[in-house]
Amino acid sequence: MRIPFNRPSLVGQELAYIQQAVENMHLSGDGPFTYRCHAWLEEQIGCPRALLTHSGTAALEMTALLADIQSGDEIIMPSFTFVSTANAFVLRGGVPVFVDIRPDTLCIDETLIEAAITPKTKAIVAVHYAGIGCEMDTICALARQHGLLVIEDAAQGICSWYKDRPLGSLGALAALSFHETKNVIAGEGGALLINEPRWIERAEILREKGTNRKAFFRGHVDKYSWVDIGSSYLPSEITAAFLWAQLENALTLTRQRIAVWQHYHDAFADLEQREYLRRPIVPPECQHNGHLYYLLLPDLHTRITVLEQLGKAGVNAVFHYVPLHSSPAGQRYGRAVGPLAQTNKASACLLRLPLWAGMQEQEVSFVIETVRAVVQSPRSKV
Ligand SMILES: *Cc1c(COP(=O)(O)O)cnc(C)c1O
């Protein structure tokens, strides 16, 4: 048996909806399927406005434009994240200021944020790693106190909750991703979530190449023209049609992922007790979405050995994130605060296991048995 790391999960209606989009003869963006997706996101997440984008990266770039990031502005974020979290702001001349992550959730350590704030700080980016929420009450209170913006990188966070609120509804702005590797997919896709209505009008303009096209079609202005900077951030109706099939089934996809996640979690409890590894920790105030299942091994050497042996046995496990603060571009454009010990440790020791919605029982069991054998074999011992 060979188990890939990820398999895109199709729900069934994707091709039928794409056919409908073609029959609608509206193939560019912002047609009927896009509006259905917007309405679903606004209702489920409880945000005043959701706008589809062609990627999570594009949604993050839009947050940097809306935040009006200028050369030298500082943005506090974890180093243990995907490059787009930082790139979106660097493109505007911003400086990512990297702080360490919590040892339990691997999300930004909220207790380290205040010490990283300077007169140049503009925003804090909360990355909800593995679909597990950051400590948002503390982060939002700090931001209020210092007049900073909170932006959620909720690329992995659809259908997750922090206390009684969905991820994506907690910051001023948030970004979702519908990349093939995420929980709900469109191939490439994303969404900008706007929680403060004052941003809505400008967001619509930025997304439509800096024109007031939207206001024109609503009849609010009598001609449409170039009114601001902007780009083309919207996906086509073909993409939105595919996404609509997935969103209609988002809760089922989430349940299926959580079932696999829980299966792994139960199966490795004794190995954690015997200190072969550490399992993910979900704080009681967070409800996760089963986005990814990871194991933390004792050290880099063990991680390398286990990865290699799993590969030989047919299980495609992978590590995650080379820390941004130690990447060439991170060193050129950003700045680290403190030694970032937890970031370096997670990067060295973390192993992600294959997980997708609808993964078969025997596939999950095969991964579990293989991991158990490899982790306990003398060669992977420290
Ligand atoms: C996937 C991801 C992104 C980028 O999303 P794309 O849709 O691939 O552009 C950004 N941040 C995080 C944390 C991600 O996991």
Short mmCIF file of N, CA and C in Angstrom, two decimals, residues 146-268:
data_model
loop_
_atom_site.label_atom_id
_atom_site.label_comp_id
_atom_site.label_asym_id
_atom_site.label_seq_id
_atom_site.Cartn_x
_atom_site.Cartn_y
_atom_site.Cartn_z
N HIS A 146 -2.89 49.28 21.92
CA HIS A 146 -1.79 49.94 21.20
C HIS A 146 -2.23 50.49 19.85
N GLY A 147 -3.50 50.47 19.56
CA GLY A 147 -4.00 51.02 18.29
C GLY A 147 -3.52 50.23 17.08
N LEU A 148 -3.45 48.91 17.19
CA LEU A 148 -2.98 48.08 16.07
C LEU A 148 -4.13 47.32 15.45
N LEU A 149 -3.91 46.90 14.23
CA LEU A 149 -4.90 46.10 13.51
C LEU A 149 -4.62 44.62 13.76
N VAL A 150 -5.68 43.82 13.89
CA VAL A 150 -5.49 42.37 13.96
C VAL A 150 -5.96 41.77 12.63
N ILE A 151 -5.07 41.03 11.99
CA ILE A 151 -5.38 40.34 10.74
C ILE A 151 -5.25 38.84 11.02
N GLU A 152 -6.27 38.08 10.66
CA GLU A 152 -6.20 36.63 10.86
C GLU A 152 -5.76 35.96 9.56
N ASP A 153 -4.67 35.19 9.63
CA ASP A 153 -4.35 34.28 8.54
C ASP A 153 -5.08 32.98 8.89
N ALA A 154 -6.32 32.89 8.38
CA ALA A 154 -7.17 31.73 8.67
C ALA A 154 -7.17 30.78 7.48
N ALA A 155 -6.05 30.75 6.75
CA ALA A 155 -5.93 29.89 5.57
C ALA A 155 -6.27 28.44 5.92
N GLN A 156 -5.93 28.02 7.14
CA GLN A 156 -6.19 26.63 7.56
C GLN A 156 -7.41 26.55 8.49
N GLY A 157 -8.14 27.67 8.63
CA GLY A 157 -9.07 27.75 9.76
C GLY A 157 -10.56 27.70 9.45
N ILE A 158 -10.95 27.32 8.24
CA ILE A 158 -12.39 27.32 7.95
C ILE A 158 -13.10 26.29 8.83
N CYS A 159 -14.26 26.67 9.35
CA CYS A 159 -15.09 25.78 10.20
C CYS A 159 -14.42 25.43 11.54
N SER A 160 -13.49 26.26 11.99
CA SER A 160 -12.92 26.12 13.34
C SER A 160 -13.48 27.25 14.20
N TRP A 161 -13.43 27.04 15.51
CA TRP A 161 -13.98 28.03 16.43
C TRP A 161 -13.00 28.38 17.53
N TYR A 162 -13.10 29.62 17.99
CA TYR A 162 -12.42 30.07 19.21
C TYR A 162 -13.52 30.59 20.13
N LYS A 163 -13.63 29.98 21.31
CA LYS A 163 -14.76 30.26 22.20
C LYS A 163 -16.03 30.09 21.38
N ASP A 164 -16.93 31.07 21.36
CA ASP A 164 -18.18 30.84 20.62
C ASP A 164 -18.17 31.52 19.25
N ARG A 165 -16.96 31.79 18.72
CA ARG A 165 -16.92 32.49 17.43
C ARG A 165 -16.05 31.77 16.40
N PRO A 166 -16.51 31.75 15.13
CA PRO A 166 -15.71 31.09 14.08
C PRO A 166 -14.40 31.83 13.83
N LEU A 167 -13.34 31.10 13.53
CA LEU A 167 -12.10 31.74 13.09
C LEU A 167 -12.41 32.50 11.81
N GLY A 168 -11.79 33.65 11.67
CA GLY A 168 -12.09 34.50 10.52
C GLY A 168 -13.02 35.64 10.88
N SER A 169 -13.66 35.54 12.07
CA SER A 169 -14.60 36.60 12.47
C SER A 169 -14.02 37.45 13.58
N LEU A 170 -12.76 37.20 13.96
CA LEU A 170 -12.24 37.79 15.20
C LEU A 170 -11.33 39.00 14.98
N GLY A 171 -10.66 39.07 13.84
CA GLY A 171 -9.81 40.21 13.54
C GLY A 171 -10.57 41.22 12.70
N ALA A 172 -9.91 42.36 12.39
CA ALA A 172 -10.56 43.34 11.51
C ALA A 172 -10.72 42.74 10.12
N LEU A 173 -9.71 41.98 9.71
CA LEU A 173 -9.69 41.35 8.39
C LEU A 173 -9.17 39.93 8.54
N ALA A 174 -9.56 39.04 7.63
CA ALA A 174 -9.07 37.67 7.69
C ALA A 174 -8.94 37.11 6.28
N ALA A 175 -8.05 36.13 6.13
CA ALA A 175 -7.85 35.48 4.84
C ALA A 175 -8.11 33.99 4.97
N LEU A 176 -8.87 33.43 4.02
CA LEU A 176 -9.07 31.99 3.93
C LEU A 176 -8.36 31.49 2.68
N SER A 177 -8.02 30.20 2.66
CA SER A 177 -7.46 29.60 1.44
C SER A 177 -8.29 28.39 1.03
N PHE A 178 -8.48 28.26 -0.28
CA PHE A 178 -9.15 27.08 -0.84
C PHE A 178 -8.19 26.31 -1.74
N HIS A 179 -6.90 26.40 -1.43
CA HIS A 179 -5.89 25.63 -2.15
C HIS A 179 -6.18 24.13 -2.01
N GLU A 180 -5.77 23.38 -2.99
CA GLU A 180 -6.02 21.93 -3.02
C GLU A 180 -5.68 21.19 -1.72
N THR A 181 -4.73 21.71 -0.96
CA THR A 181 -4.31 21.02 0.27
C THR A 181 -5.13 21.41 1.50
N LYS A 182 -6.07 22.35 1.34
CA LYS A 182 -6.84 22.81 2.50
C LYS A 182 -8.12 21.97 2.67
N ASN A 183 -8.95 22.33 3.65
CA ASN A 183 -10.14 21.51 3.95
C ASN A 183 -11.22 21.62 2.89
N VAL A 184 -11.44 22.82 2.40
CA VAL A 184 -12.45 23.10 1.38
C VAL A 184 -11.67 23.68 0.20
N ILE A 185 -11.85 23.11 -0.99
CA ILE A 185 -10.90 23.44 -2.05
C ILE A 185 -11.56 23.98 -3.32
N ALA A 186 -10.77 24.70 -4.08
CA ALA A 186 -11.19 25.17 -5.39
C ALA A 186 -10.04 25.01 -6.38
N GLY A 187 -9.07 24.19 -6.05
CA GLY A 187 -7.83 24.12 -6.84
C GLY A 187 -6.90 25.18 -6.29
N GLU A 188 -7.06 26.39 -6.81
CA GLU A 188 -6.47 27.59 -6.22
C GLU A 188 -7.63 28.51 -5.89
N GLY A 189 -7.63 29.10 -4.71
CA GLY A 189 -8.71 30.01 -4.36
C GLY A 189 -8.54 30.52 -2.95
N GLY A 190 -9.29 31.55 -2.63
CA GLY A 190 -9.23 32.12 -1.28
C GLY A 190 -10.37 33.07 -1.06
N ALA A 191 -10.40 33.67 0.12
CA ALA A 191 -11.42 34.69 0.40
C ALA A 191 -10.87 35.68 1.40
N LEU A 192 -11.28 36.94 1.19
CA LEU A 192 -11.01 38.00 2.15
C LEU A 192 -12.28 38.16 2.98
N LEU A 193 -12.14 38.14 4.30
CA LEU A 193 -13.28 38.37 5.19
C LEU A 193 -13.10 39.73 5.84
N ILE A 194 -14.14 40.55 5.74
CA ILE A 194 -14.05 41.92 6.26
C ILE A 194 -15.01 42.04 7.44
N ASN A 195 -14.45 42.25 8.62
CA ASN A 195 -15.28 42.31 9.82
C ASN A 195 -15.62 43.73 10.25
N GLU A 196 -14.93 44.71 9.67
CA GLU A 196 -15.25 46.09 9.99
C GLU A 196 -15.78 46.75 8.72
N PRO A 197 -17.07 47.13 8.72
CA PRO A 197 -17.71 47.63 7.50
C PRO A 197 -16.98 48.79 6.83
N ARG A 198 -16.18 49.57 7.59
CA ARG A 198 -15.49 50.71 6.97
C ARG A 198 -14.51 50.28 5.86
N TRP A 199 -14.13 49.00 5.84
CA TRP A 199 -13.18 48.55 4.81
C TRP A 199 -13.87 48.10 3.52
N ILE A 200 -15.17 47.86 3.57
CA ILE A 200 -15.84 47.13 2.48
C ILE A 200 -15.69 47.82 1.13
N GLU A 201 -16.01 49.12 1.09
CA GLU A 201 -16.04 49.82 -0.20
C GLU A 201 -14.64 49.79 -0.85
N ARG A 202 -13.61 50.07 -0.04
CA ARG A 202 -12.26 50.10 -0.61
C ARG A 202 -11.83 48.70 -1.05
N ALA A 203 -12.24 47.69 -0.29
CA ALA A 203 -11.86 46.30 -0.66
C ALA A 203 -12.44 45.96 -2.03
N GLU A 204 -13.68 46.35 -2.28
CA GLU A 204 -14.31 46.06 -3.57
C GLU A 204 -13.57 46.77 -4.72
N ILE A 205 -13.08 47.96 -4.43
CA ILE A 205 -12.35 48.72 -5.46
C ILE A 205 -10.97 48.09 -5.73
N LEU A 206 -10.25 47.76 -4.67
CA LEU A 206 -8.91 47.16 -4.84
C LEU A 206 -8.99 45.87 -5.65
N ARG A 207 -10.05 45.11 -5.37
CA ARG A 207 -10.21 43.79 -6.00
C ARG A 207 -10.59 43.90 -7.47
N GLU A 208 -11.17 45.01 -7.85
CA GLU A 208 -11.60 45.24 -9.24
C GLU A 208 -10.67 46.23 -9.93
N LYS A 209 -9.36 45.97 -9.81
CA LYS A 209 -8.34 46.73 -10.54
C LYS A 209 -8.31 48.22 -10.19
N GLY A 210 -8.79 48.56 -9.00
CA GLY A 210 -8.77 49.97 -8.60
C GLY A 210 -9.87 50.79 -9.26
N THR A 211 -10.91 50.11 -9.73
CA THR A 211 -12.04 50.85 -10.34
C THR A 211 -13.27 50.76 -9.44
N ASN A 212 -14.21 51.65 -9.68
CA ASN A 212 -15.47 51.60 -8.93
C ASN A 212 -16.55 50.86 -9.73
N ARG A 213 -16.11 49.77 -10.39
CA ARG A 213 -16.98 48.97 -11.23
C ARG A 213 -18.20 48.47 -10.46
N LYS A 214 -17.97 48.05 -9.22
CA LYS A 214 -19.04 47.49 -8.41
C LYS A 214 -20.13 48.55 -8.13
N ALA A 215 -19.69 49.73 -7.74
CA ALA A 215 -20.64 50.81 -7.44
C ALA A 215 -21.39 51.18 -8.72
N PHE A 216 -20.71 51.10 -9.86
CA PHE A 216 -21.34 51.39 -11.16
C PHE A 216 -22.46 50.40 -11.45
N PHE A 217 -22.17 49.10 -11.26
CA PHE A 217 -23.19 48.08 -11.55
C PHE A 217 -24.36 48.17 -10.57
N ARG A 218 -24.09 48.68 -9.38
CA ARG A 218 -25.19 48.86 -8.41
C ARG A 218 -25.97 50.14 -8.69
N GLY A 219 -25.47 50.94 -9.65
CA GLY A 219 -26.15 52.18 -9.99
C GLY A 219 -25.83 53.33 -9.04
N HIS A 220 -24.77 53.16 -8.25
CA HIS A 220 -24.41 54.23 -7.29
C HIS A 220 -23.63 55.36 -7.94
N VAL A 221 -22.96 55.06 -9.06
CA VAL A 221 -22.24 56.12 -9.80
C VAL A 221 -22.59 55.97 -11.28
N ASP A 222 -22.48 57.05 -12.08
CA ASP A 222 -22.97 56.96 -13.46
C ASP A 222 -21.91 56.55 -14.46
N LYS A 223 -20.63 56.49 -14.05
CA LYS A 223 -19.64 55.89 -14.93
C LYS A 223 -18.57 55.22 -14.07
N TYR A 224 -17.89 54.24 -14.67
CA TYR A 224 -16.89 53.60 -13.83
C TYR A 224 -15.50 53.95 -14.31
N SER A 225 -14.65 54.28 -13.31
CA SER A 225 -13.32 54.75 -13.68
C SER A 225 -12.29 54.32 -12.65
N TRP A 226 -11.06 54.69 -12.96
CA TRP A 226 -9.93 54.33 -12.10
C TRP A 226 -9.91 55.28 -10.92
N VAL A 227 -10.11 54.75 -9.70
CA VAL A 227 -10.23 55.63 -8.53
C VAL A 227 -9.18 55.36 -7.44
N ASP A 228 -8.46 54.24 -7.54
CA ASP A 228 -7.53 53.89 -6.46
C ASP A 228 -6.51 52.89 -7.05
N ILE A 229 -5.48 52.52 -6.25
CA ILE A 229 -4.63 51.42 -6.69
C ILE A 229 -5.44 50.12 -6.59
N GLY A 230 -4.95 49.08 -7.23
CA GLY A 230 -5.68 47.82 -7.15
C GLY A 230 -5.07 46.79 -8.06
N SER A 231 -5.71 45.63 -8.12
CA SER A 231 -5.26 44.57 -9.00
C SER A 231 -6.46 43.70 -9.30
N SER A 232 -6.22 42.57 -9.97
CA SER A 232 -7.32 41.66 -10.25
C SER A 232 -7.21 40.49 -9.29
N TYR A 233 -8.05 40.49 -8.27
CA TYR A 233 -7.95 39.47 -7.24
C TYR A 233 -9.09 38.46 -7.29
N LEU A 234 -10.04 38.63 -8.23
CA LEU A 234 -11.21 37.75 -8.16
C LEU A 234 -11.02 36.48 -9.00
N PRO A 235 -11.60 35.37 -8.55
CA PRO A 235 -11.55 34.14 -9.33
C PRO A 235 -12.66 34.14 -10.38
N SER A 236 -12.54 33.26 -11.37
CA SER A 236 -13.58 33.14 -12.40
C SER A 236 -14.76 32.37 -11.84
N GLU A 237 -15.88 32.41 -12.53
CA GLU A 237 -17.07 31.67 -12.12
C GLU A 237 -16.84 30.15 -12.17
N ILE A 238 -15.90 29.72 -13.01
CA ILE A 238 -15.61 28.29 -13.09
C ILE A 238 -15.04 27.81 -11.75
N THR A 239 -14.14 28.60 -11.22
CA THR A 239 -13.58 28.29 -9.91
C THR A 239 -14.65 28.39 -8.82
N ALA A 240 -15.47 29.44 -8.89
CA ALA A 240 -16.51 29.65 -7.86
C ALA A 240 -17.54 28.52 -7.89
N ALA A 241 -17.83 28.00 -9.10
CA ALA A 241 -18.81 26.90 -9.22
C ALA A 241 -18.27 25.66 -8.52
N PHE A 242 -17.01 25.35 -8.75
CA PHE A 242 -16.36 24.21 -8.07
C PHE A 242 -16.42 24.43 -6.56
N LEU A 243 -16.05 25.64 -6.15
CA LEU A 243 -16.01 25.96 -4.71
C LEU A 243 -17.38 25.85 -4.08
N TRP A 244 -18.42 26.26 -4.82
CA TRP A 244 -19.77 26.22 -4.25
C TRP A 244 -20.17 24.78 -3.88
N ALA A 245 -19.79 23.82 -4.73
CA ALA A 245 -20.07 22.41 -4.42
C ALA A 245 -19.40 22.02 -3.11
N GLN A 246 -18.18 22.51 -2.92
CA GLN A 246 -17.43 22.18 -1.70
C GLN A 246 -18.01 22.87 -0.47
N LEU A 247 -18.36 24.14 -0.61
CA LEU A 247 -18.90 24.87 0.54
C LEU A 247 -20.21 24.26 1.02
N GLU A 248 -21.04 23.84 0.07
CA GLU A 248 -22.31 23.19 0.44
C GLU A 248 -22.06 21.98 1.34
N ASN A 249 -20.88 21.38 1.19
CA ASN A 249 -20.54 20.17 1.96
C ASN A 249 -19.43 20.41 2.98
N ALA A 250 -19.20 21.67 3.29
CA ALA A 250 -18.05 22.00 4.16
C ALA A 250 -18.16 21.33 5.52
N LEU A 251 -19.36 21.24 6.06
CA LEU A 251 -19.50 20.68 7.41
C LEU A 251 -19.25 19.17 7.39
N THR A 252 -19.68 18.50 6.32
CA THR A 252 -19.40 17.07 6.17
C THR A 252 -17.90 16.84 5.99
N LEU A 253 -17.27 17.64 5.13
CA LEU A 253 -15.82 17.51 4.92
C LEU A 253 -15.08 17.68 6.25
N THR A 254 -15.53 18.65 7.04
CA THR A 254 -14.88 18.91 8.33
C THR A 254 -15.07 17.72 9.27
N ARG A 255 -16.29 17.21 9.34
CA ARG A 255 -16.56 16.05 10.21
C ARG A 255 -15.68 14.87 9.83
N GLN A 256 -15.56 14.62 8.51
CA GLN A 256 -14.75 13.48 8.05
C GLN A 256 -13.29 13.64 8.43
N ARG A 257 -12.78 14.88 8.30
CA ARG A 257 -11.38 15.11 8.67
C ARG A 257 -11.18 14.92 10.16
N ILE A 258 -12.12 15.44 10.95
CA ILE A 258 -11.99 15.32 12.40
C ILE A 258 -12.00 13.85 12.81
N ALA A 259 -12.78 13.02 12.11
CA ALA A 259 -12.83 11.59 12.44
C ALA A 259 -11.46 10.95 12.24
N VAL A 260 -10.78 11.27 11.13
CA VAL A 260 -9.44 10.72 10.88
C VAL A 260 -8.47 11.24 11.95
N TRP A 261 -8.57 12.55 12.19
CA TRP A 261 -7.70 13.21 13.20
C TRP A 261 -7.83 12.49 14.54
N GLN A 262 -9.07 12.23 14.95
CA GLN A 262 -9.33 11.63 16.25
C GLN A 262 -8.81 10.18 16.30
N HIS A 263 -8.95 9.49 15.17
CA HIS A 263 -8.45 8.12 15.06
C HIS A 263 -6.94 8.11 15.33
N TYR A 264 -6.22 9.00 14.66
CA TYR A 264 -4.77 9.13 14.89
C TYR A 264 -4.50 9.46 16.36
N HIS A 265 -5.25 10.41 16.87
CA HIS A 265 -4.99 10.93 18.21
C HIS A 265 -5.12 9.82 19.25
N ASP A 266 -6.16 9.02 19.13
CA ASP A 266 -6.37 7.91 20.07
C ASP A 266 -5.26 6.87 19.92
N ALA A 267 -4.86 6.63 18.67
CA ALA A 267 -3.90 5.54 18.41
C ALA A 267 -2.50 5.84 18.93
N PHE A 268 -2.18 7.14 19.15
CA PHE A 268 -0.81 7.47 19.56
C PHE A 268 -0.71 7.88 21.04
#
